[in-house]
Amino acid sequence: MLKLNQVSKSFVTKQGEISILENVNLHIGAGEKVAIVGPSGSGKSTLLSLIGLLDTPTSGEIVITGESLANLSEAEQAGFRNEKIGFIFQSFELISPFTVTENVMAPLDIAGEKVNQESITNLLDDIGLNNRKEAMPRTLSGGEKQRVAIARALVKKPAIILADEPTGSLDRSTGEKVLTMLLEAVSDSHTTLIIITHDESIAKRMDRVFEIRDKGVYERN
Ligand code: ADP
Ligand code: MG
């Protein structure tokens, strides 16, 4: 479902070229739940950006659902990203002038797809937001905001959800509840989940754990 073959990433800065990831090989199956751990600055967000087509590798190949991303034009990459990938960020990234329902529907609107109100209602029910449908983001708690972001990530039934420290700005008990909802949602829909975390209790709840160190990605046994 997701393959990285000899993927390297470096950035050109004023100080010269800095290499962040070198010859990374990764193979993740459909429906697997995977944690990526590693120290701050080790390249976790960079790796997620490459997988999510927000950035391109310096060398190597990324294949998602059989499609080699390097062969796609920029427009095709944007289309692929909208269709196949859901993103969840630590800082929620909700659209503040939009209601909860409008935030969840936004990916469908962007893709010009017809909105099935019943499926939106079901999604909000599943994630425990049925009484906040018309609420504005600023009136929500952190846990509620992240549940909106989860519903929004799921609405187009992506093949993969990429989550960068999704519970990083929540207190522990709220974070655990939100994570449980996310895990149930991806299990029900057989969606692959890749979650960045530095929280061992989160990593333990995943099927597999990968560590980034010395510019490489290694599976933990
Ligand atoms: P992590 O998410 O593991 O904390 P990041 O992937 O955000 O780490 O960053 C890894 C390293 O790459 C850091 O040293 C960061 O400063 C550097 N970096 C990330 N993005 C860029 C960029 N666009 N240009 C230059 N350096 C970058
Ligand atoms: Mg990061």
Coordinates of N, CA, C and O and ligand atoms in Angstrom, one line a residue, residues 44-46 164-165 196, ligand 2:
K44 N 10.9 13.6 11.4 CA 9.6 13.0 11.4 C 8.6 13.7 10.5 O 7.9 13.1 9.7
S45 N 8.5 15.1 10.7 CA 7.5 15.8 9.9 C 8.0 15.9 8.5 O 7.1 15.8 7.6
T46 N 9.3 15.9 8.2 CA 9.8 15.9 6.9 C 9.3 14.6 6.2 O 8.8 14.6 5.1
D164 N 0.3 14.2 12.5 CA 1.6 14.7 13.1 C 1.3 15.1 14.6 O 0.7 16.2 14.7
E165 N 1.7 14.3 15.5 CA 1.4 14.6 17.0 C 0.0 15.0 17.2 O -0.3 16.1 17.8
I196 N 2.8 10.3 14.0 CA 4.0 10.8 14.6 C 3.7 11.0 16.0 O 2.8 11.7 16.4
Ligands
MG2 MG 7.7 17.6 13.7

